[in-house]
Coordinates of C-alpha atoms and ligand atoms in Angstrom, one line a residue:
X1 CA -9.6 22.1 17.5
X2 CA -6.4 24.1 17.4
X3 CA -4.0 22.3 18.0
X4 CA -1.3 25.1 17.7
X5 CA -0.9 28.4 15.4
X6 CA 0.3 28.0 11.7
X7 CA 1.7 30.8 9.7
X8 CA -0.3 33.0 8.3
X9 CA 0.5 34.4 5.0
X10 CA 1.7 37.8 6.2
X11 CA 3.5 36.7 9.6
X12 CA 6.9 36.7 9.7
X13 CA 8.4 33.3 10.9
X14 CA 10.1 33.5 14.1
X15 CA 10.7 29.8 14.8
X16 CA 12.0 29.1 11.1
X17 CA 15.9 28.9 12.4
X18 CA 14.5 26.5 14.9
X19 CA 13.2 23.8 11.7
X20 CA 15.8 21.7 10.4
X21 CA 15.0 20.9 6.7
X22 CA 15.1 17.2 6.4
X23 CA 18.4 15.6 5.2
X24 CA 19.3 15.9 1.4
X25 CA 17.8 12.4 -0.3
X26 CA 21.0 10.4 -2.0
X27 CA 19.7 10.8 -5.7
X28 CA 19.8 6.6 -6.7
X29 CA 20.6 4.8 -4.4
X30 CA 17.9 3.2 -3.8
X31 CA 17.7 0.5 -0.4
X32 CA 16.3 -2.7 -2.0
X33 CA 13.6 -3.4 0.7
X34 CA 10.7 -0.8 1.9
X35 CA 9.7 -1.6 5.2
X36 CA 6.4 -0.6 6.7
X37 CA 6.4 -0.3 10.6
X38 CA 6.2 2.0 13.1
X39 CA 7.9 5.0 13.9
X40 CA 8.1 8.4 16.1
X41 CA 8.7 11.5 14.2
X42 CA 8.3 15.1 15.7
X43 CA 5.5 16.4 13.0
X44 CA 5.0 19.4 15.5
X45 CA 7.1 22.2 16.9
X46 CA 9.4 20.6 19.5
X47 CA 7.4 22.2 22.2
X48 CA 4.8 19.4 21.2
X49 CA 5.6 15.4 22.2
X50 CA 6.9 13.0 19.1
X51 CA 4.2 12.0 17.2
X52 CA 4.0 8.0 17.0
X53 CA 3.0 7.0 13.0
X54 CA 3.2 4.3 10.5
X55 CA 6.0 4.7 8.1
X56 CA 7.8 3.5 5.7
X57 CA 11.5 2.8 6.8
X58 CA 10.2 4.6 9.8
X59 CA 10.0 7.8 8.7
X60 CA 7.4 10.3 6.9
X61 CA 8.0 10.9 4.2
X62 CA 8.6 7.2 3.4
X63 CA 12.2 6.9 1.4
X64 CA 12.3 8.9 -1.8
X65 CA 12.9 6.4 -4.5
X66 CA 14.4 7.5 -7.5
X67 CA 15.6 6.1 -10.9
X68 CA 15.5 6.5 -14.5
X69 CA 13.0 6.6 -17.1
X70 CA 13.5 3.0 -19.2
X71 CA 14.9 1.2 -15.6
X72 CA 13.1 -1.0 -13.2
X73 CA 11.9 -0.7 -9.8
X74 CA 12.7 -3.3 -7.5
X75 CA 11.4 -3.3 -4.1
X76 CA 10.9 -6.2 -1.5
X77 CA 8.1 -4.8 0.4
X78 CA 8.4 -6.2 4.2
X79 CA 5.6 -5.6 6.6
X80 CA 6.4 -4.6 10.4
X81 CA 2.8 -3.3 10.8
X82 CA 0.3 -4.6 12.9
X83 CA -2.2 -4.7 10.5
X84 CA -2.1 -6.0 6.4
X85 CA -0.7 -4.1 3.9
X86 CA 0.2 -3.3 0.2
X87 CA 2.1 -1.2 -1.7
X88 CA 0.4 0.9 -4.9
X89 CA 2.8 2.9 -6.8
X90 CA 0.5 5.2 -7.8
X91 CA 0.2 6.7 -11.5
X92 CA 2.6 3.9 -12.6
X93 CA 1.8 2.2 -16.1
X94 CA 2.3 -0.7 -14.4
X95 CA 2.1 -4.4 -14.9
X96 CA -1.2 -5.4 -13.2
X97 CA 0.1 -8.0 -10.8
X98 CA 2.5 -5.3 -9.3
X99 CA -0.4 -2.2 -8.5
X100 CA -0.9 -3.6 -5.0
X101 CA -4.2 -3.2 -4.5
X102 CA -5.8 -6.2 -2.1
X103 CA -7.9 -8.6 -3.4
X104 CA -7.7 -7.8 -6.8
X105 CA -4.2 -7.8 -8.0
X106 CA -2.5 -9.7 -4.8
X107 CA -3.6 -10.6 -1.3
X108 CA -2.9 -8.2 1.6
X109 CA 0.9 -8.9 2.9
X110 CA 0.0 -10.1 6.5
X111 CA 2.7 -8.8 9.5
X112 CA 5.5 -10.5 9.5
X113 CA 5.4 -11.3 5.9
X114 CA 7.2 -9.4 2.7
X115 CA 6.5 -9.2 -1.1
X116 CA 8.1 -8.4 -4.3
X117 CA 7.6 -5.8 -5.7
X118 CA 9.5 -5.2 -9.5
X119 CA 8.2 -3.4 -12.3
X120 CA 9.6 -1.2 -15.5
X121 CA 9.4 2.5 -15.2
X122 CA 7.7 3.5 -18.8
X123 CA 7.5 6.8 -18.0
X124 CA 9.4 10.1 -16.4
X125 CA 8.0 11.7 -14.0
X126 CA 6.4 12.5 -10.3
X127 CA 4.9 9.5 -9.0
X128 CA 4.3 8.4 -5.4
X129 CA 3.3 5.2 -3.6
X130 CA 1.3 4.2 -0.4
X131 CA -0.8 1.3 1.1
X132 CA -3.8 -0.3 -0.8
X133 CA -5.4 -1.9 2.4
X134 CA -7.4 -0.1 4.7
X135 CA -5.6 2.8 3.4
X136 CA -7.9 5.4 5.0
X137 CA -5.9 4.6 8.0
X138 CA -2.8 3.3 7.1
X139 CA -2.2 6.4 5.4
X140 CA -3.5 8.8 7.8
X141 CA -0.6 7.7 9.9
X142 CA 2.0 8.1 7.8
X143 CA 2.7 6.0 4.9
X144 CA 3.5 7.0 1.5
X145 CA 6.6 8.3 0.1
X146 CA 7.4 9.8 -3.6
X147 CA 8.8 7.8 -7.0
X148 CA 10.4 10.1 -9.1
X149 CA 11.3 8.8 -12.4
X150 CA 13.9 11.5 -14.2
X151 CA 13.6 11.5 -18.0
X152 CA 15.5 9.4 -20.1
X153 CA 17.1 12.1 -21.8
X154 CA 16.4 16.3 -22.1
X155 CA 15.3 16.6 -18.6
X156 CA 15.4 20.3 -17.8
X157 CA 18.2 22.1 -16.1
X158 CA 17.6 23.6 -12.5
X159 CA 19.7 24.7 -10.2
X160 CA 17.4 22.4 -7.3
X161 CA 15.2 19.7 -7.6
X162 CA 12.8 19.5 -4.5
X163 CA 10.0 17.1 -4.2
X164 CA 7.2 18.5 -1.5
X165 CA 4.6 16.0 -0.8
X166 CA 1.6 17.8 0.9
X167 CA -0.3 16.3 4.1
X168 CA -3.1 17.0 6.1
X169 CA -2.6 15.3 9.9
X170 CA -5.4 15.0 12.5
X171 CA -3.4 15.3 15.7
X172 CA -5.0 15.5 19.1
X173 CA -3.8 18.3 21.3
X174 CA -1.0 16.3 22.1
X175 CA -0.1 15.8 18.9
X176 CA -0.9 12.6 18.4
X177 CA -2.5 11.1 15.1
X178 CA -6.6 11.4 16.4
X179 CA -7.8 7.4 16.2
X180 CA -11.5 7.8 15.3
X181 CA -10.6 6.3 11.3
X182 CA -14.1 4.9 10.5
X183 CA -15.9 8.2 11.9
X184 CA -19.1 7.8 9.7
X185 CA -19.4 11.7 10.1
X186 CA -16.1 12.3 7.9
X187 CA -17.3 9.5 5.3
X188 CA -20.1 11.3 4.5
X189 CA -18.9 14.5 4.4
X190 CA -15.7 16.2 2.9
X191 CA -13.4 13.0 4.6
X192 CA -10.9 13.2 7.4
X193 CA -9.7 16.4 7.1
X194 CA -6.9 17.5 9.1
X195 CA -5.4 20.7 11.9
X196 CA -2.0 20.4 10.8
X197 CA -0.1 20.7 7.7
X198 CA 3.0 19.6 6.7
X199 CA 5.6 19.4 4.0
X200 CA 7.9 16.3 4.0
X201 CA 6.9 15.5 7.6
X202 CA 7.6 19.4 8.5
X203 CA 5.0 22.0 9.9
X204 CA 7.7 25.0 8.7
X205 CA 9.4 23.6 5.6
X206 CA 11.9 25.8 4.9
X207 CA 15.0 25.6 2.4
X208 CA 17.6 28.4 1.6
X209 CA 17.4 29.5 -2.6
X210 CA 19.7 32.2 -4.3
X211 CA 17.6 34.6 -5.9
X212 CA 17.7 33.9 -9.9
X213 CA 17.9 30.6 -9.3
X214 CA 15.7 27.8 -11.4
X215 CA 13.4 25.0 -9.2
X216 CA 12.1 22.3 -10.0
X217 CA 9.6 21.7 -7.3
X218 CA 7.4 18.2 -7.4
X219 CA 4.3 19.2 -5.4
X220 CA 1.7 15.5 -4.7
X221 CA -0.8 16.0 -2.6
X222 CA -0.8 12.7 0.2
X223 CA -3.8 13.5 2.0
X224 CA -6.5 11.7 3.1
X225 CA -9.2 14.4 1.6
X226 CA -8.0 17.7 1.8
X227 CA -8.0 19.9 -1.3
X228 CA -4.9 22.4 -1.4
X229 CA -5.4 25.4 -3.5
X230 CA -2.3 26.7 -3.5
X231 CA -0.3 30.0 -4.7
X232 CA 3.1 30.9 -4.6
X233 CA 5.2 34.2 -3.7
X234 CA 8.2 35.4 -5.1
X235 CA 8.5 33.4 -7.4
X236 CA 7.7 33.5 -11.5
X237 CA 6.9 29.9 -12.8
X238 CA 5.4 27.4 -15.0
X239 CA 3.6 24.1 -14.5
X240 CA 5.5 22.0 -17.1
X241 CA 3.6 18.5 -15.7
X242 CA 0.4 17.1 -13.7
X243 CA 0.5 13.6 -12.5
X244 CA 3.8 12.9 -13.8
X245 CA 2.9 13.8 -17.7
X246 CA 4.1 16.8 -19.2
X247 CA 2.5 19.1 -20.5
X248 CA 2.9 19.9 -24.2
X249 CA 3.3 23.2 -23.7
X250 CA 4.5 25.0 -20.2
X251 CA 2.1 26.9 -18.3
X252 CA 2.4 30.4 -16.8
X253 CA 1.9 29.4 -13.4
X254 CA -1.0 31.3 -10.9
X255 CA -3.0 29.3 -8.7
X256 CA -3.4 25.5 -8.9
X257 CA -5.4 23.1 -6.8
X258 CA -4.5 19.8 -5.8
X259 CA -7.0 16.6 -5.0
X260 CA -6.1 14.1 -3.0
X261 CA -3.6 11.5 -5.4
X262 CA -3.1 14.8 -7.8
X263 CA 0.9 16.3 -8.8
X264 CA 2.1 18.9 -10.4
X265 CA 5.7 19.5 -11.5
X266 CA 6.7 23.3 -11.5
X267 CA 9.8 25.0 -12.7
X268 CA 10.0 28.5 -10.9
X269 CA 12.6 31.3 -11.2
X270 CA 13.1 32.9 -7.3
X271 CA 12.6 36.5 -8.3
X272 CA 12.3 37.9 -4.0
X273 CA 15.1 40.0 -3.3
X274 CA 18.0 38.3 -1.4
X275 CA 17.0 38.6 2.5
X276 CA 13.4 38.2 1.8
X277 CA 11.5 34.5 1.5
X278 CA 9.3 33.1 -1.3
X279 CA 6.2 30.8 -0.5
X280 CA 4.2 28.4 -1.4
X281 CA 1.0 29.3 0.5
X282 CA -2.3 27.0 1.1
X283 CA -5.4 29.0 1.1
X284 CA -7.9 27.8 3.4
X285 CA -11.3 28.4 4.5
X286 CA -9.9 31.8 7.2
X287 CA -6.8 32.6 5.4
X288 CA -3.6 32.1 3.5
X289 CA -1.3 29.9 5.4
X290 CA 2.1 29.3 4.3
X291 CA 3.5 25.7 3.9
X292 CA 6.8 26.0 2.7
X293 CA 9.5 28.8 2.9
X294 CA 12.4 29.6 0.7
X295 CA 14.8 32.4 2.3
X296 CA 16.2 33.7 -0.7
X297 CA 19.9 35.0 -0.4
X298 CA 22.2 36.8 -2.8
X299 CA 22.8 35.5 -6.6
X300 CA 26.1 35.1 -8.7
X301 CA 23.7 35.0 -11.7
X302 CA 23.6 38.2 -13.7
X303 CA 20.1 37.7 -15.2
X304 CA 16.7 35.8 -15.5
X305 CA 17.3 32.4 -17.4
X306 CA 14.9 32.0 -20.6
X307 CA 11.8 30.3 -20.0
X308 CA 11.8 26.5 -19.9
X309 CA 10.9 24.5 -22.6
X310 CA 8.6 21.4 -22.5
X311 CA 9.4 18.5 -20.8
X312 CA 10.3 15.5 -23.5
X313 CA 6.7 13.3 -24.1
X314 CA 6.0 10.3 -22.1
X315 CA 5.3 7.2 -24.6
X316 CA 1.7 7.7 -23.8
X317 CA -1.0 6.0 -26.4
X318 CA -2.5 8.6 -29.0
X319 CA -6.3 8.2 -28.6
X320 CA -8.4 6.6 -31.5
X321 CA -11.8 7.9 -32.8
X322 CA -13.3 9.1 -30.3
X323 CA -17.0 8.7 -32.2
X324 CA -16.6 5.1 -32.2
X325 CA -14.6 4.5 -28.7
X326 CA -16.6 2.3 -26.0
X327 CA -18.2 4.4 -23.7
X328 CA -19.4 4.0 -20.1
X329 CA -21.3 6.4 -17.3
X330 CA -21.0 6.3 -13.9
X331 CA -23.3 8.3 -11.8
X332 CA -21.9 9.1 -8.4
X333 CA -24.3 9.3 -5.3
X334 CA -25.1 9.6 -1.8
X335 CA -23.1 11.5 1.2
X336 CA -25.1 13.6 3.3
X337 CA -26.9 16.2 1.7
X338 CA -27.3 14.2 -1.2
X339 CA -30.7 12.0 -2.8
X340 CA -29.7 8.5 -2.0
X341 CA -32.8 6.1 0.0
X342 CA -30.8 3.3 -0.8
X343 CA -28.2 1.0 -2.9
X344 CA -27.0 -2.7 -4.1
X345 CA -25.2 -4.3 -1.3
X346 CA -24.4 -7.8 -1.6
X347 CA -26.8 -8.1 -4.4
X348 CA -29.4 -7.0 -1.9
X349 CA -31.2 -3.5 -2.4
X350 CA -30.1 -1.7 1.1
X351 CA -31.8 1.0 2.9
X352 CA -29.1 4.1 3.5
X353 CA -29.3 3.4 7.2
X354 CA -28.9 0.1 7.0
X355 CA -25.6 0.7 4.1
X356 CA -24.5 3.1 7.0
X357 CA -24.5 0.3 9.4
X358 CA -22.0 -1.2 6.7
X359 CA -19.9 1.3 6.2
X360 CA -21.4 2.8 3.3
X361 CA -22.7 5.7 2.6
X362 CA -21.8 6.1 -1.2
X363 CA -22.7 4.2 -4.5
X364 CA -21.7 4.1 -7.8
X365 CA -24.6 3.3 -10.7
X366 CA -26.3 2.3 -7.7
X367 CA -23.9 -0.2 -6.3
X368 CA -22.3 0.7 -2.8
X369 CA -19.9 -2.8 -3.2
X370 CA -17.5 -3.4 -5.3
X371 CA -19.5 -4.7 -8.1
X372 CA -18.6 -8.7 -9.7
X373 CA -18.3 -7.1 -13.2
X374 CA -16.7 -4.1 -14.4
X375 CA -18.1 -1.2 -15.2
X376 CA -16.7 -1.7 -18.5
X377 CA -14.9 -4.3 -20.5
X378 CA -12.3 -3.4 -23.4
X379 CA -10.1 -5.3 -25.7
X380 CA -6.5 -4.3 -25.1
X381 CA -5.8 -1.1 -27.0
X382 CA -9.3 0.3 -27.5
X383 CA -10.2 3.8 -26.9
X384 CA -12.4 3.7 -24.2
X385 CA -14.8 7.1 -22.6
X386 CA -16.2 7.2 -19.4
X387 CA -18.7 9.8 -18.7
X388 CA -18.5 10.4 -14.6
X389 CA -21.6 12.4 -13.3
X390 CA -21.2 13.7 -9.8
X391 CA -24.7 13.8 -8.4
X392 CA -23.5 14.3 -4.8
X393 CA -23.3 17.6 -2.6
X394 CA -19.2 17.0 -2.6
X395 CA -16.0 17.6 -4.4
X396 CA -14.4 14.4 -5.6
X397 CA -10.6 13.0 -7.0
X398 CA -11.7 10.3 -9.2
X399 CA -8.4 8.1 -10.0
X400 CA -8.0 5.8 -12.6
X401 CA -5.6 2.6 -12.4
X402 CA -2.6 1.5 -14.6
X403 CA -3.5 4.5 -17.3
X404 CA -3.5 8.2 -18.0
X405 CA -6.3 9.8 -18.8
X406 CA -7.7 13.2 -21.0
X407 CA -10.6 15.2 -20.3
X408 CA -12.8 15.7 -22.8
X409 CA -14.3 19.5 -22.8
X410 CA -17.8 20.5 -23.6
X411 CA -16.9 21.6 -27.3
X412 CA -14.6 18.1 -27.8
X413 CA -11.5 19.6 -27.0
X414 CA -9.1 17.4 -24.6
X415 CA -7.6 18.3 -21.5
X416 CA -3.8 17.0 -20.5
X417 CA -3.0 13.6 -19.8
X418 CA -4.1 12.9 -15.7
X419 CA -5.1 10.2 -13.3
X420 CA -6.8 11.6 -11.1
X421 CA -10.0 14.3 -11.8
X422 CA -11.2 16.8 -9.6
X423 CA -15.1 16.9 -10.4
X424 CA -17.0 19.6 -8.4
X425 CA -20.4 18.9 -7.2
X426 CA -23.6 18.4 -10.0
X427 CA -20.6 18.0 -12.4
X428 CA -20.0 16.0 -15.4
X429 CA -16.7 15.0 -16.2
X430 CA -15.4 12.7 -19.1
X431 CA -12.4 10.9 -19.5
X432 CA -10.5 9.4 -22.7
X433 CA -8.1 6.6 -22.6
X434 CA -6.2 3.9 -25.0
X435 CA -6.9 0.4 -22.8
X436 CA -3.6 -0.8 -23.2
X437 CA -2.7 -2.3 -20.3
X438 CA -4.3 -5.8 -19.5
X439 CA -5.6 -6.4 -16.3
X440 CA -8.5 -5.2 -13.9
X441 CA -8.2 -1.3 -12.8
X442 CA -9.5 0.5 -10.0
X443 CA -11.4 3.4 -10.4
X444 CA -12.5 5.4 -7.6
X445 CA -11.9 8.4 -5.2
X446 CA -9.5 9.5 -3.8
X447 CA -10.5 10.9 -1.2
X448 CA -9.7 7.9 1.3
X449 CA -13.1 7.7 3.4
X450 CA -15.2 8.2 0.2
X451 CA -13.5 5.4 -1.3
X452 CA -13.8 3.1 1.5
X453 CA -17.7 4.6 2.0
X454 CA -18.4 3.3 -1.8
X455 CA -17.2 5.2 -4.5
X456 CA -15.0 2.1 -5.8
X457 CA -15.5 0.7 -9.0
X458 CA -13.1 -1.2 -11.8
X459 CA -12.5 -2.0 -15.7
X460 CA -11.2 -5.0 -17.4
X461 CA -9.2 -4.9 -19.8
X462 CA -8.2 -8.2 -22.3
Ligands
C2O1 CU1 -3.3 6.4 -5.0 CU2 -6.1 3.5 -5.8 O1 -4.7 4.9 -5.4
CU2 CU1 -14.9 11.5 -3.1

């Protein structure tokens, strides 16, 4: 369904003068109530009608909220939907009565009807928050907005600071968001994927950059299911975090790919000439399509900067022996193309047709509910492994709860801290953690209609 042309990487951009970048976030001042309603925003080139969504403070992006590393966040959450909702700040170490996920660590907030939200900030970093209710719709039209938590101290010097969260719309030709939310087609398959990309709410995000100068650009993937692979253009950069926790050492930066829930923080040097543009570019099944544009213009700098050094560490948990750590597996199945006859559904063994009838068309260790016990139990500060086998024809973004996570490689060596996985199909992926935060978890996809489809599961920890 094209809906209408995106740039190609290649094309020069005609209608960028006629994109107004969004307005300049103030950098702390924070509004103490988010309010969830809904809005009209134009998402499409103003030949196309407003788009009607659901936003937070009626917009898309949602507010950017911003404070310090060691500080609180304090939100009253007020609901102007017409449906039930929550708010999950997502890759939070938070306390477990404030992750805002329904009927486990609160009720839905009806319409009409507000809640607290207030929590300490552990960590710096890119975060980002969104609905925990039905949130295969509620954010496929519109909410979520980022939580950036600057460091406590030593927090890199750039010349910009830009936070891009990624989306994926499905509009209808008038540019509307397509209804269609429990299509049993999509939850099978790859999710609702989208026609129409957009940075911060814009199809042509563009932003002006002297050449030489340092970014820092805050990339989180918002959509529903789309993968981004992206690559970037005139510009010479590092990847110095991924889902909020730096890295210990910065990364040359080439491509990098994105599941839905996934960041990455980049610091990039703009090294196009002045009067060219540098991109960020999303390559996609028929070509490269750029997503955001910097137009570079002349420099008062006389030379490159020196390569950044690592962001400061996040108070993260070492990991114990990992010989001796609890350990758990959790085989993913089902989806079309895949083996599954059938599944546990309200502690009744279900047929597939008769799960799909349900709404389910996943399972985890042959569960398509939400199980009545955890998939694993641990004492508060145990190292706990989970060994996650995707037996399914699909990618998944499998996201852990209240705690970061390594990988653990073939030949024992670990991966960077993460909460959320990318695990290609017939894959095996296995995750280290310290348990140190009491509560019960989620883990599941990420992808929004695989999650809701079945592949939902949770830990206790006590
Ligand atoms: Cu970003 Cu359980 O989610
Ligand atoms: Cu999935």
């Amino acid at each position: 369904m094209p809906l209408m042309s995106r740039r190609r990487f290649g094309q020069t951009c005609a209608s960028a003068a006629l994109v107004a970048g969004l307005p300049r976030h103030a950098q702390s001042q924070n509004s103490p109530i988010l309010r969830a309603g809904p809005g009209t925003v134009q998402l499409a080139p103003d030949t196309y009608p407003k788009t009607s969504i659901w936003g937070y403070d009626g917009t898309v992006p949602g507010p950017l909220l911003r404070a310090r590393q060691g500080e609180r966040m304090t939100q009253e959450f007020r609901n102007d939907l017409p449906q039930a909702s929550t708010v999950h700040w997502h890759g939070i170490r938070i306390d477990n009565g404030m992750d805002g996920v329904t009927g486990m660590t609160q009720e839905a907030v009806e319409p009409g009807g507000a809640f607290l939200y207030d929590f300490a900030l552990p960590d710096a970093g890119t975060y980002w928050y969104h609905p925990h209710n039905r949130t295969y719709e509620q954010m496929a039209r519109g909410l979520y907005g980022a939580l950036v938590v600057d460091e406590a101290k030593d927090a890199p010097v750039v010349d910009l600071d830009e936070v891009l969260l990624l989306d994926d719309w499905r509009l209808t030709d008038d540019a509307q968001v397509a209804d269609g939310f429990g299509n049993m087609h999509d939850w099978s398959h790859g999710g609702r994927l989208g026609n129409w990309i957009t940075v911060n709410g814009d199809g042509a995000w563009t932003r002006d950059v002297p050449r030489l100068s340092r970014l820092r650009l805050r990339l989180v993937n918002t959509a529903n299911a789309r993968i981004f692979a992206l690559e970037t253009r005139g510009f010479e950069g590092w990847v110095v975090a991924l889902d909020g926790m730096p890295l210990e050492a910065p990364q040359p930066l080439a491509t990098l790919t994105l599941v839905p829930g996934q960041r990455a923080d980049l610091i990039v040097d703009v090294i196009a000439d002045a009067g060219d543009e540098a991109f960020i570019v999303s390559n996609e099944r028929d070509s490269g399509y750029v997503i955001a544009a910097f137009r570079v213009t002349p420099t008062d700098r006389a030379a490159r900067l020196t390569p950044p050094a690592a962001l400061p560490p996040n108070p993260v948990p070492v990991l114990g022996p990992l010989e001796t750590a609890a350990r758990a597996e959790l085989r993913m199945e089902g989806g079309a193309m895949g083996e599954l006859r059938g599944a546990m559904m309200n502690g009744q063994m279900t047929g597939i047709r008769d799960m799909a009838a349900q709404g389910k068309v996943w399972a985890f260790n042959g569960m398509a509910d939400m199980a009545d016990t955890p998939l694993l139990k641990a004492t508060i500060g145990e190292t706990v492994r989970i060994a996650m086998i995707n037996d399914t024809a699909w990618p998944h973004g499998m996201h852990l709860h209240g705690h970061h996570f390594r990988q653990i490689a073939a030949d024992g060596s670990l991966g960077p801290l993460r909460d959320t996985v990318l695990m290609n199909r017939g894959e095996t992926v296995e995750i280290a953690f310290v348990a140190d935060n009491p509560g019960d978890w989620l883990l599941h996809c990420h992808m929004l209609e695989h999650s809701a489809g079945g592949m939902m599961t949770w830990l206790r920890v006590i």
